XYZ file of C-alpha atoms in Angstrom:
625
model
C 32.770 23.049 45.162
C 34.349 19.709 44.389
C 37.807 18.655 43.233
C 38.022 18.008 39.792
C 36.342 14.581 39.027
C 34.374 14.540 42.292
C 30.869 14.819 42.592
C 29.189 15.925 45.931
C 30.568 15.172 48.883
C 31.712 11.514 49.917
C 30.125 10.278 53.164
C 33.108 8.027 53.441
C 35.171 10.848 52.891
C 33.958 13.311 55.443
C 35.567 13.815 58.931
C 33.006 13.788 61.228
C 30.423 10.899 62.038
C 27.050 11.384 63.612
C 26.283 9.293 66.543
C 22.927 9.660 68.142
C 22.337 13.456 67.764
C 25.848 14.550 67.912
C 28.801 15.348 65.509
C 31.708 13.222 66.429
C 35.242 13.142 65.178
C 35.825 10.092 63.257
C 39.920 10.140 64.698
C 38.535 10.274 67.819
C 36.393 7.207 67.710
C 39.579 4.890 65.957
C 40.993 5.723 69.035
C 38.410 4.840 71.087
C 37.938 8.277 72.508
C 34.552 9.178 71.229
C 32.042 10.754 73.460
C 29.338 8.136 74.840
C 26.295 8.560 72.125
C 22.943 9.711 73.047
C 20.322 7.352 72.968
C 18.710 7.445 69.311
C 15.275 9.691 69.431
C 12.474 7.093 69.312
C 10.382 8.772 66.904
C 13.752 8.188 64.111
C 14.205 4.873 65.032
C 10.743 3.946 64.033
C 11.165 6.067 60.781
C 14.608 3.727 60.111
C 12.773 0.610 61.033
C 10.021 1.679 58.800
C 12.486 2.544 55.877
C 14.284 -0.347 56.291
C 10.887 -2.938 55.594
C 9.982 -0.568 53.202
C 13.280 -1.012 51.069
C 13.124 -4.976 51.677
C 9.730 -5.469 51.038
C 9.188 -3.367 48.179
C 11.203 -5.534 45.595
C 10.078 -8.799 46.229
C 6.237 -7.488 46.349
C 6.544 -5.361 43.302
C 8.066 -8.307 41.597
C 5.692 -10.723 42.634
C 2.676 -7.996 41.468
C 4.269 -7.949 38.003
C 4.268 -11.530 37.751
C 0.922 -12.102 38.907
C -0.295 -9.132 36.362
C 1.015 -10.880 33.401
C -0.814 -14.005 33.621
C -3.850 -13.079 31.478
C -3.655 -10.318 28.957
C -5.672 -9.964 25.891
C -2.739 -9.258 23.301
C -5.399 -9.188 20.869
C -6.836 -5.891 21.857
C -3.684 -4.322 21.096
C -4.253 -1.552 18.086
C -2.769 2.088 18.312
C -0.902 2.307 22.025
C 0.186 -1.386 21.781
C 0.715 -2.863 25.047
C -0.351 0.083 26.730
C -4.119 -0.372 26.096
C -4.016 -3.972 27.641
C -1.585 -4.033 30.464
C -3.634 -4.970 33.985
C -3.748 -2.406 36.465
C -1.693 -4.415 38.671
C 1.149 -4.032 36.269
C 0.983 -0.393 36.629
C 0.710 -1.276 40.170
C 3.798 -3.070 40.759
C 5.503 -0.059 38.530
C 4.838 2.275 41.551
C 6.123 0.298 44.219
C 8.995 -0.473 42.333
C 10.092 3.559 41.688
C 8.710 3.949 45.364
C 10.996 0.970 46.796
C 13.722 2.103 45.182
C 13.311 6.203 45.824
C 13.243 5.123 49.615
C 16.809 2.478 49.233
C 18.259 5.623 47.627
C 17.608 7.904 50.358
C 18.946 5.560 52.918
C 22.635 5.939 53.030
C 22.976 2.436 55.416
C 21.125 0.650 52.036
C 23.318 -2.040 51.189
C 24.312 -2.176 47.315
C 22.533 -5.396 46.831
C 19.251 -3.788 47.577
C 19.810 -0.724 44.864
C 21.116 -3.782 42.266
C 18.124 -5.576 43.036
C 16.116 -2.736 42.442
C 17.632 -1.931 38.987
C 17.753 -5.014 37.544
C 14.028 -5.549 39.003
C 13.286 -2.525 36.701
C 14.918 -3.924 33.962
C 13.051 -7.387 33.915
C 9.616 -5.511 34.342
C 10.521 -3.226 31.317
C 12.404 -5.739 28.957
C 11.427 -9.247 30.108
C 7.650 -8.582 30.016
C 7.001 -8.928 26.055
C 9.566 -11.829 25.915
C 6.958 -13.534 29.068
C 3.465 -12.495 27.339
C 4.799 -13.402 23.648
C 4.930 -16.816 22.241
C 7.071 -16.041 19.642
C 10.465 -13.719 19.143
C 9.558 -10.129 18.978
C 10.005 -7.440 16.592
C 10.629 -8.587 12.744
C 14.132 -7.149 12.676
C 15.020 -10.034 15.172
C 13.780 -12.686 12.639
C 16.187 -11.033 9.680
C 19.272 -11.255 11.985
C 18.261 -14.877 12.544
C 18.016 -15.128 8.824
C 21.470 -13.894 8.287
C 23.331 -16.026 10.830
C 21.323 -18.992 9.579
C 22.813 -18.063 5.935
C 26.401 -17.722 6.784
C 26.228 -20.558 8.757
C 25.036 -22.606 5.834
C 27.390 -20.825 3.526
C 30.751 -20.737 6.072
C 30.618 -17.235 6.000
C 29.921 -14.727 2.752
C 26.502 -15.082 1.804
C 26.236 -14.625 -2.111
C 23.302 -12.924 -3.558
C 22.432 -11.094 -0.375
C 20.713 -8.013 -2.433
C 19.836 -5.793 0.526
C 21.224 -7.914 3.323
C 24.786 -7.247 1.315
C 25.443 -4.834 4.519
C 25.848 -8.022 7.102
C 28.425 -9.664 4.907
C 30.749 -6.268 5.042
C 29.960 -6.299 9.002
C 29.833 -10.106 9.982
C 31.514 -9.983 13.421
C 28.011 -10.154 15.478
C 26.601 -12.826 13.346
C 29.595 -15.202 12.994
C 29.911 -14.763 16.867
C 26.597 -16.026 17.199
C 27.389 -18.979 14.610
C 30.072 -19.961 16.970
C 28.305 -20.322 20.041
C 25.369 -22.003 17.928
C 28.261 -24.822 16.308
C 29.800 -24.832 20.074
C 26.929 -25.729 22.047
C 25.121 -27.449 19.067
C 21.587 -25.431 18.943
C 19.943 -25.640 15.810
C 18.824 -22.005 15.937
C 19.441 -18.573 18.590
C 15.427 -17.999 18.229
C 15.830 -19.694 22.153
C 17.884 -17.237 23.296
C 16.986 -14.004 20.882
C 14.057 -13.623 22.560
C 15.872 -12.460 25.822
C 18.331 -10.581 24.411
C 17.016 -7.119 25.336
C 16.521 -8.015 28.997
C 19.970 -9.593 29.145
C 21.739 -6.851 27.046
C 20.401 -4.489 29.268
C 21.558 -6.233 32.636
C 24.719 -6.540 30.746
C 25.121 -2.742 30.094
C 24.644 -1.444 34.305
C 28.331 -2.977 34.640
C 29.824 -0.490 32.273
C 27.175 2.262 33.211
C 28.089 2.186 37.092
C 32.106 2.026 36.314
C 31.248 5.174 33.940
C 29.633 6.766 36.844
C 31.740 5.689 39.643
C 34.685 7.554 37.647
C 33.132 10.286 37.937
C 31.582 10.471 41.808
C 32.005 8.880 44.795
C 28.216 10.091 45.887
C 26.318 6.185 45.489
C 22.993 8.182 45.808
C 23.766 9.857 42.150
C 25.727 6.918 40.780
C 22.505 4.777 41.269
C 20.263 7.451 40.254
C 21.675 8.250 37.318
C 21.413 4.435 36.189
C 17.838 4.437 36.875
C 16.802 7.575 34.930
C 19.231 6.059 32.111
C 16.707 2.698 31.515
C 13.842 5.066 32.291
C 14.483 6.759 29.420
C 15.782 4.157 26.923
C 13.309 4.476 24.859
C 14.885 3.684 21.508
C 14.429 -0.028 21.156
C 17.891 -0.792 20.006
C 18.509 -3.830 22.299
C 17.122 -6.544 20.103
C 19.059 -9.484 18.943
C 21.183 -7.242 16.513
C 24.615 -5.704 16.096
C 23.723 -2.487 17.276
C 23.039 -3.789 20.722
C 26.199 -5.691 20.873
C 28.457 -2.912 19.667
C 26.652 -0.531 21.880
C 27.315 -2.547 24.680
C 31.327 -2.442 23.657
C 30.908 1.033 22.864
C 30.042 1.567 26.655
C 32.543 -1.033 28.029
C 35.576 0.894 26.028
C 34.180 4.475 27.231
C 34.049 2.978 30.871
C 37.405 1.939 30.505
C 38.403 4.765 29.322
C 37.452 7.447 31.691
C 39.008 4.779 34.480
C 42.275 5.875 33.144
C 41.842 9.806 33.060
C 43.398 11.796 35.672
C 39.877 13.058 36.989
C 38.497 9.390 37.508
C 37.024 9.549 41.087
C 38.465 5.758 41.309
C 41.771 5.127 43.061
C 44.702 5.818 40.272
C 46.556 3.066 39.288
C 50.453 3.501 39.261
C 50.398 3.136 35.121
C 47.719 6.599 35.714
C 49.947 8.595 37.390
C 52.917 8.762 34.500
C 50.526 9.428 32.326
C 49.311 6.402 30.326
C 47.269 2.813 30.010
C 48.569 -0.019 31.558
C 49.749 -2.252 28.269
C 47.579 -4.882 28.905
C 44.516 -3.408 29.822
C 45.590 -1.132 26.264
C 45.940 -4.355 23.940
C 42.796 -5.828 25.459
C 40.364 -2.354 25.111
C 41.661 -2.222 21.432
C 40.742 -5.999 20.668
C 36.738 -4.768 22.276
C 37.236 -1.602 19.611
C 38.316 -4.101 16.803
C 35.101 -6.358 18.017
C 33.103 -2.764 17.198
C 34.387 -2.390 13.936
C 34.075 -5.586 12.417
C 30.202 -5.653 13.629
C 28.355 -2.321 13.074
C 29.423 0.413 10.718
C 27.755 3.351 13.024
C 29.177 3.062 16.530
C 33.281 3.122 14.693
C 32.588 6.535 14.330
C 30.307 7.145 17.316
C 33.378 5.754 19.334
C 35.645 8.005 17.206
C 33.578 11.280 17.966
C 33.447 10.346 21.413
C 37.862 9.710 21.753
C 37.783 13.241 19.996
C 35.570 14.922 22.044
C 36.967 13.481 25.320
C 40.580 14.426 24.103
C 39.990 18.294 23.981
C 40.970 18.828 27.687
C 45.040 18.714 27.507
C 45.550 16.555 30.365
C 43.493 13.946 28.705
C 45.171 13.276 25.905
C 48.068 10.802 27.263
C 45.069 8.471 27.810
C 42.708 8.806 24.743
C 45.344 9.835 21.939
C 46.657 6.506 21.708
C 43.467 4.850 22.030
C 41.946 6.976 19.031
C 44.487 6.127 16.877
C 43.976 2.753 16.949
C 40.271 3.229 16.944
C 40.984 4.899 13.761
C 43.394 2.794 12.009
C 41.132 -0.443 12.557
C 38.179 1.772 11.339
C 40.352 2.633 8.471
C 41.761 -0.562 7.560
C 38.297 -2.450 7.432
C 36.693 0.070 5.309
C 39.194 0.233 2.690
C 39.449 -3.797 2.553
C 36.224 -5.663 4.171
C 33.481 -3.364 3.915
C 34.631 -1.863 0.322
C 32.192 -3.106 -1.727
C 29.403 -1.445 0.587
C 30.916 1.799 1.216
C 31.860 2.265 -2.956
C 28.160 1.785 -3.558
C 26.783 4.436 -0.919
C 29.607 6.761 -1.085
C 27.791 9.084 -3.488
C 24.548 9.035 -0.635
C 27.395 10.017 1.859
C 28.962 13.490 -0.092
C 25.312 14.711 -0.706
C 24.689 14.156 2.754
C 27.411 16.017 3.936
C 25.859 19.164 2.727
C 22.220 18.847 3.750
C 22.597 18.728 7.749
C 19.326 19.951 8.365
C 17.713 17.240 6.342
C 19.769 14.937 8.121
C 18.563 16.212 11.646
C 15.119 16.159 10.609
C 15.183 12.484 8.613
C 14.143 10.546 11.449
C 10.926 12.871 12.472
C 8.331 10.600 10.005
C 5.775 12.734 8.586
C 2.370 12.069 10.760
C -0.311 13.094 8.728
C -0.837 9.021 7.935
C -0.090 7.165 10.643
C -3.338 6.060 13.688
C -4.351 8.805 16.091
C -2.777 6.789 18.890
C 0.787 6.498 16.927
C 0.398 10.577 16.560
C 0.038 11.137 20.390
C 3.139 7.984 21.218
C 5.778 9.850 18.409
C 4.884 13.520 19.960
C 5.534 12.083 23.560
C 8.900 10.096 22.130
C 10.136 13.648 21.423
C 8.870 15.233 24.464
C 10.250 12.355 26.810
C 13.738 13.289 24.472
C 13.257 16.957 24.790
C 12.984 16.710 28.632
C 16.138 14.331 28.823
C 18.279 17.343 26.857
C 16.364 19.923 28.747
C 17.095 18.827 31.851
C 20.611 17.804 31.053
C 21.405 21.215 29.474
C 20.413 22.496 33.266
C 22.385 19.953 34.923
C 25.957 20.833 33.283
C 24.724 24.764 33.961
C 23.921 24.859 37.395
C 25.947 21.824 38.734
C 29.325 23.303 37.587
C 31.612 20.184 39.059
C 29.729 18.370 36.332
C 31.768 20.394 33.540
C 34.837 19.332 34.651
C 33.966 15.266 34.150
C 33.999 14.858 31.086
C 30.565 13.829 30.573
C 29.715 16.710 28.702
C 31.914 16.562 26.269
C 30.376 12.621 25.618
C 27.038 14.310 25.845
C 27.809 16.584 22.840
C 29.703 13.956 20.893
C 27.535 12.084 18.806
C 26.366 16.240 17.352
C 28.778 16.372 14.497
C 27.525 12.471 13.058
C 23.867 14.102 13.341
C 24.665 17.188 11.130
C 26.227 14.757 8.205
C 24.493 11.704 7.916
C 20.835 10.532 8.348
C 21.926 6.867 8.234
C 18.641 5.529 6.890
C 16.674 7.680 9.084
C 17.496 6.782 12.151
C 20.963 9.021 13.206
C 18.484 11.327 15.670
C 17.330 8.129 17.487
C 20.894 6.863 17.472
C 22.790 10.001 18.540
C 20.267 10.366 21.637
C 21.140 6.431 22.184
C 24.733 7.575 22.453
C 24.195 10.375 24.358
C 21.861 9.302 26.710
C 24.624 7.990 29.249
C 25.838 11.205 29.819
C 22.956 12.928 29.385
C 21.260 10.478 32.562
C 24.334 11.674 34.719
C 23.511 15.023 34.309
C 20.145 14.422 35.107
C 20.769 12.885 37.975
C 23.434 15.966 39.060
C 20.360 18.049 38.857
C 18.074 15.882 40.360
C 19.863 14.752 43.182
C 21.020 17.211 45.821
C 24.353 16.580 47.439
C 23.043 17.726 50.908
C 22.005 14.563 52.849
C 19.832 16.700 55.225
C 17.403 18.150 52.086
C 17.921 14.776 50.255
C 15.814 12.021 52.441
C 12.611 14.411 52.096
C 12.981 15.356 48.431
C 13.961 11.774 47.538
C 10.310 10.232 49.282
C 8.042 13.264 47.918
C 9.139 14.727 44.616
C 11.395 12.332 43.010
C 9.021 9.627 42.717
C 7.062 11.683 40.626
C 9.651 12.683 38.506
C 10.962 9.595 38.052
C 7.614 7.869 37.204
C 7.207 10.415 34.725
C 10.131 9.944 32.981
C 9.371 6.220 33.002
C 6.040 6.565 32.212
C 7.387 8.545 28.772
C 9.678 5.215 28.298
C 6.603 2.883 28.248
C 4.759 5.168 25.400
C 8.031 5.096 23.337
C 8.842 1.431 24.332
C 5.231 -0.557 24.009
C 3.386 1.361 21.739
C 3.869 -0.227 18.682
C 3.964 -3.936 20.486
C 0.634 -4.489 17.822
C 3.287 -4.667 14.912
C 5.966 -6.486 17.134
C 4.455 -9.262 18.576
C 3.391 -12.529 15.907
C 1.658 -15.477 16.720
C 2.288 -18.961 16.222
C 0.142 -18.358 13.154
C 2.287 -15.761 11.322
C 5.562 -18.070 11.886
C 3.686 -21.193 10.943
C 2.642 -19.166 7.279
C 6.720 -17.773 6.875
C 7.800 -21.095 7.548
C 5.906 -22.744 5.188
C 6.799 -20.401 2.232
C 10.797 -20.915 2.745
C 10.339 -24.774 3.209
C 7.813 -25.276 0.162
C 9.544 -22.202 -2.271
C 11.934 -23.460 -4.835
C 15.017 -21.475 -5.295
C 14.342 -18.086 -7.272
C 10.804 -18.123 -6.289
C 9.442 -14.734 -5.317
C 8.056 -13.419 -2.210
C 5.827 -10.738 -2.199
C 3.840 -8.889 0.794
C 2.782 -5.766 1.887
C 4.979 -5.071 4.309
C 8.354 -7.130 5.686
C 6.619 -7.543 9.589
C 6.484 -11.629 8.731
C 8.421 -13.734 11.556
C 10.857 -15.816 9.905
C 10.037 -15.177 5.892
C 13.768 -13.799 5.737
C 15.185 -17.421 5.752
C 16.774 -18.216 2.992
C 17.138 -14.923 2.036
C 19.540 -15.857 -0.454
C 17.494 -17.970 -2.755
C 14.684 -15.815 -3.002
C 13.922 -12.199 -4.108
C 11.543 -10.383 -1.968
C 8.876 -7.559 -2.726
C 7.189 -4.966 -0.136
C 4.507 -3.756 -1.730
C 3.884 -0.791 0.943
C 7.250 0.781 -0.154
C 7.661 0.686 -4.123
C 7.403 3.244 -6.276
C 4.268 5.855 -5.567
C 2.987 4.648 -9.038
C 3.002 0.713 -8.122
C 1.443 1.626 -4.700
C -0.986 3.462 -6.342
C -2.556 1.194 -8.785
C -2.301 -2.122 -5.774
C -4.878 0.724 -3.875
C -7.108 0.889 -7.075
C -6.772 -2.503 -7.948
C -4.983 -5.070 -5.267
C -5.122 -7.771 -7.367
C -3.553 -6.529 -10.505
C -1.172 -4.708 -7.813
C -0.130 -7.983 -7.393
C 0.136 -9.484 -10.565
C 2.524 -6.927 -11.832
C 5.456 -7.792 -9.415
C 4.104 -11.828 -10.067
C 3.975 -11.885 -13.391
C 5.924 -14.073 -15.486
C 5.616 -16.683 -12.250
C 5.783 -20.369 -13.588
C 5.454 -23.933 -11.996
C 9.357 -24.442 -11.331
C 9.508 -20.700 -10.078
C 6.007 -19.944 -8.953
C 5.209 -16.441 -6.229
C 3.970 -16.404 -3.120
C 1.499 -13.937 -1.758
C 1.598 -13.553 2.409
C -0.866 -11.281 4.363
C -1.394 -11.495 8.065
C -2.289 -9.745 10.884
C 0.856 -7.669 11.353
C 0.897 -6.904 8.094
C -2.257 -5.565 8.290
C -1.470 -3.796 11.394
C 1.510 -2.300 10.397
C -0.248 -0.572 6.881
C -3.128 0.818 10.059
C -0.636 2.088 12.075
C 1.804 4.000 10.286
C -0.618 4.494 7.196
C 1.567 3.250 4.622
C -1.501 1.158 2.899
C -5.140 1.649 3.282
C -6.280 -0.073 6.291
C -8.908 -2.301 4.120
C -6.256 -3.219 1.552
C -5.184 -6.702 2.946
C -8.929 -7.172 3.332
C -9.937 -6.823 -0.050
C -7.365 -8.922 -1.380
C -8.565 -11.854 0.357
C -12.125 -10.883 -0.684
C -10.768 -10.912 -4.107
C -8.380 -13.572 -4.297
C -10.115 -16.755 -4.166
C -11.602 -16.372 -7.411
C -8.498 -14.600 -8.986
C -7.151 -16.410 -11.897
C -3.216 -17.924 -11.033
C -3.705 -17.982 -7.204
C -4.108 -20.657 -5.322
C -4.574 -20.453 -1.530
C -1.612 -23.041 0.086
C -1.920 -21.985 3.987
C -4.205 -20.282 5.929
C -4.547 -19.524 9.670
C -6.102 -17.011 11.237
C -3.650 -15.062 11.821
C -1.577 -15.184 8.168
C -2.680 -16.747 4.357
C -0.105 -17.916 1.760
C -1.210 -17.630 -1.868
C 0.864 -19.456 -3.928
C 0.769 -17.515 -8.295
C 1.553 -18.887 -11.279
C 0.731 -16.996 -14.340
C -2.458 -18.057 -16.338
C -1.900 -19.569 -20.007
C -3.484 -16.634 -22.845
C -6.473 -17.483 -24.305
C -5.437 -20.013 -27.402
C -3.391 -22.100 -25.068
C -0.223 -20.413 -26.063
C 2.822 -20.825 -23.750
């Protein structure tokens, strides 16, 4: 059993060396009185020469495999697994001898840390760069709103007025007017350039934080780096766009990092300001400006963060460390609730007490209802939750039979995000958000289970059974991850179409389409009200699927030649309404069967990929206005 704070034993740490075939007192060989070592048995030195290639020439190969795999792909085959269905084999390929590269660097204690970075952020790229490489465009339509909004308040110096539902971003500015900054720094027009890459980068960003969490906690590298792989195997949420989430998130981890470097059971060296008991003031002053950087961005991870200083702070000898910290976590929550964000939070706050006493509705809010949605989006959500399932599973065993674990304080950040779970829903989404939070934790765990701290059972296990394991958890990632790439990725098409409407729309004009998956047609949200279709009122929804045309006409109506509507369908549109059954899959279709020869409309753009319809309302019979 290890010390508190220690995971398995410390190769470093131990007293004896092996030379050759033979223990051999480390003291003794400082002093130069070490026995003479055996010659090394052949038949291991060819096994380390062997290992060592293999380690050296698995990343660059693998790498090079991906790259090669990528350079034609039909994208246009994509329907209900997304990427999945049109990946090369060689992708799947280079995969493999990426898990296998890096199975064999972990099992090789002489690996060089270079070699197990390499691997990760090789892993990384091939996960989160891939999309960004086959796309033309920016990915995911979410992306294009949060380019909407920073566009806005940079055209507006900061409050946008008449937001409607982007009113939230105003109340939580701090990602967006960061990103105006840098754009009036460096003098870029637009941060479509660099959006794109944000979830590779954002990921790369978050191992720094991930392997000072985990180096607090062992001194074992083997289950350090193997609890960072499982971590981005099974990342399977998606929030690491260009959005707020994925910037507080990143904080989030940064601050927890920091955080457990102070507590007496870091496996780090202890600083002097450690041992009586409290932070060092600057390091203090400088955590609480990232926490203030939380709160003024995203209104979830505040009280993620706050949960988590709670949870952490059970264990007495904690508390010098975290108690000051969650105060000010706290205060600044406080403070910017009751001031900034005011106007949002008075709105919702009657959606808050009724969720506070429906837990179980909140638990199950983000399980969508299947019955709908394409056979292949049935068999990706069931895997999502077994992939999930496993990752608690497997964790839950981890913290039982590993029983050093307990006394980390991972646990206790494993368990934290539970109580936010139970009280809101938060749109939906608070089951895929608390397993975001948790997953950090939950990965270390994993890995304690895993990952045997006996070097002698390790080398075998590590080239034989945790490839597969590994690859399976991965494989779960890339079902979660790709499988709805059919509604993410847009053509030049779609962004041509969305352009056009927000350059050619005069102010008030309104927007209508069936669903909001259109690159771009957020700009400007400020001038123009917008209209799903796919999500109004069962009635509405009802009579577009009887009659799409007069479907139409009732949200147009009233359109004139100073404030006319515009009508958008494309392809992801289309795809979306297939997918997740929200619309009849043939109800973009007959529209633009119908529309040419609907009175009012007026086809203005057409690709084909996306079609603009520009309304006005016919004159009655008589000529009457």
């Amino acid at each position: 059993m290890t010390g508190a704070g220690e995971g398995p034993e410390d190769p470093a740490a131990a007293t004896t060396a092996r030379v050759g075939d033979r223990p051999v007192e480390r003291n003794d060989r400082a002093h130069g009185t070490a026995p003479r070592a055996a010659p090394p048995h052949p038949a291991r030195t060819r096994a380390e020469t062997a290992r060592h290639w293999a380690v050296r020439a698995g990343l660059p190969v693998s790498l090079g495999l991906w790259l090669l795999s990528l350079r034609s792909v039909p994208l246009d085959g994509m329907r209900d697994l997304g990427l999945l269905q049109v990946l090369p084999p060689l992708f799947w390929v280079a995969t493999v001898l990426l898990t296998l590269g890096f199975c064999v660097a972990l099992s090789d204690r002489r690996t060089h840390g270079a070699w197990l970075t390499g691997y990760v952020l090789g892993l990384i790229a091939l996960i989160h760069a891939t999309p960004t490489l086959l796309y033309p465009t920016l990915r995911y339509s979410w992306a294009w709103k949060h380019l909407a909004v920073v566009d806005a308040m940079m055209r507006h110096n900061g409050e946008v007025p008449n937001a409607n539902k982007f009113s939230v971003y105003n109340d939580w500015p701090g990602f967006f007017q960061l990103n105006a900054l840098f754009l009036r720094a460096t003098g870029l027009d637009s941060a479509v350039g660099y959006a794109a890459w944000t979830p590779a980068f954002a990921n790369a960003l978050l191992l720094a934080p991930l392997l000072l969490l985990y180096r607090c906690v062992t001194r074992d590298r083997r289950l350090v780096w193997g609890a960072v792989w499982i971590f981005y195997s099974c990342s399977w949420v998606g929030q690491d766009y260009f959005a707020p989430q994925s910037f507080a998130f990143l904080l989030f981890m940064t601050v927890t990092a920091l955080a457990f470097r102070q507590l007496p059971s870091s496996a780090l060296p202890r600083p002097d300001a450690r041992r009586r008991g409290g932070w060092p003031p600057a390091l203090l002053a400088a955590v609480v400006v990232l926490v203030a950087a939380i709160v003024v961005s995203h209104p979830l991870t505040p009280l993620m963060l706050i949960s988590a200083l709670v949870a952490l702070s059970l264990p007495r000898r904690n508390r010098s460390v975290i108690l000051p910290l969650l105060a000010a976590t706290v205060v600044l929550t406080a403070i910017w609730d009751t001031t900034v964000a005011r106007s949002y939070i008075s709105v919702h706050i009657d959606n808050l007490t009724q969720s506070l006493v429906q837990p179980d509705r909140n638990v199950t809010a983000g399980l969508a209802p299947l019955g709908d949605a394409a056979p292949g989006q049935i068999l990706l959500s069931w895997i999502d939750r077994g992939l999930s399932a496993t990752v608690v599973v497997l964790a839950v065993a981890g913290f039982l039979v590993r029983r050093w674990t307990r006394r980390t304080g991972l646990p206790l950040l494993a368990v934290a995000p539970i109580p936010l779970l139970a009280v809101n829903a938060y749109g939906g989404e608070m089951l895929f958000r608390a397993y975001l939070f948790a997953l950090p934790a939950a990965a270390f765990l994993v890995a304690a289970l895993l990952l045997p701290s006996d070097a002698r059972r390790y080398a075998p296990r590590t080239l034989v059974v945790y490839p597969v394991v590994f690859l399976a958890l991965l494989g779960g990632l890339f079902f979660g991850y790709y499988g709805k790439e059919a509604v993410n990725r847009f053509t030049p098409g779609e962004v041509a179409a969305a352009r056009y409407v927000t350059e050619h729309a005069p102010p008030d004009s309104t927007i209508i389409m069936l669903t909001s998956d259109v690159p771009g047609i957020d700009m400007d949200y400020d001038l123009h009200p917008r209209i799903e279709l796919a999500y109004q009122d069962p009635k509405d929804t009802r009579r577009l699927v009887d009659d799409p045309v007069a479907g139409v006409t009732d949200f147009a109506y009233g359109a004139t030649e100073e404030r006319p509507a515009y009508l958008v369908l494309s392809r992801a549109q289309d795809m979306n309404g297939y997918l997740t059954g929200s619309l009849p899959a043939d109800t973009s279709e007959r529209l633009r069967s119908a529309l040419p020869n609907a009175p009012g409309f007026t086809r203005v753009y057409a690709d084909e990929d996306a079609v603009v319809y520009r309304y006005v309302t016919p004159r009655p019979a008589g000529g009457a206005p």
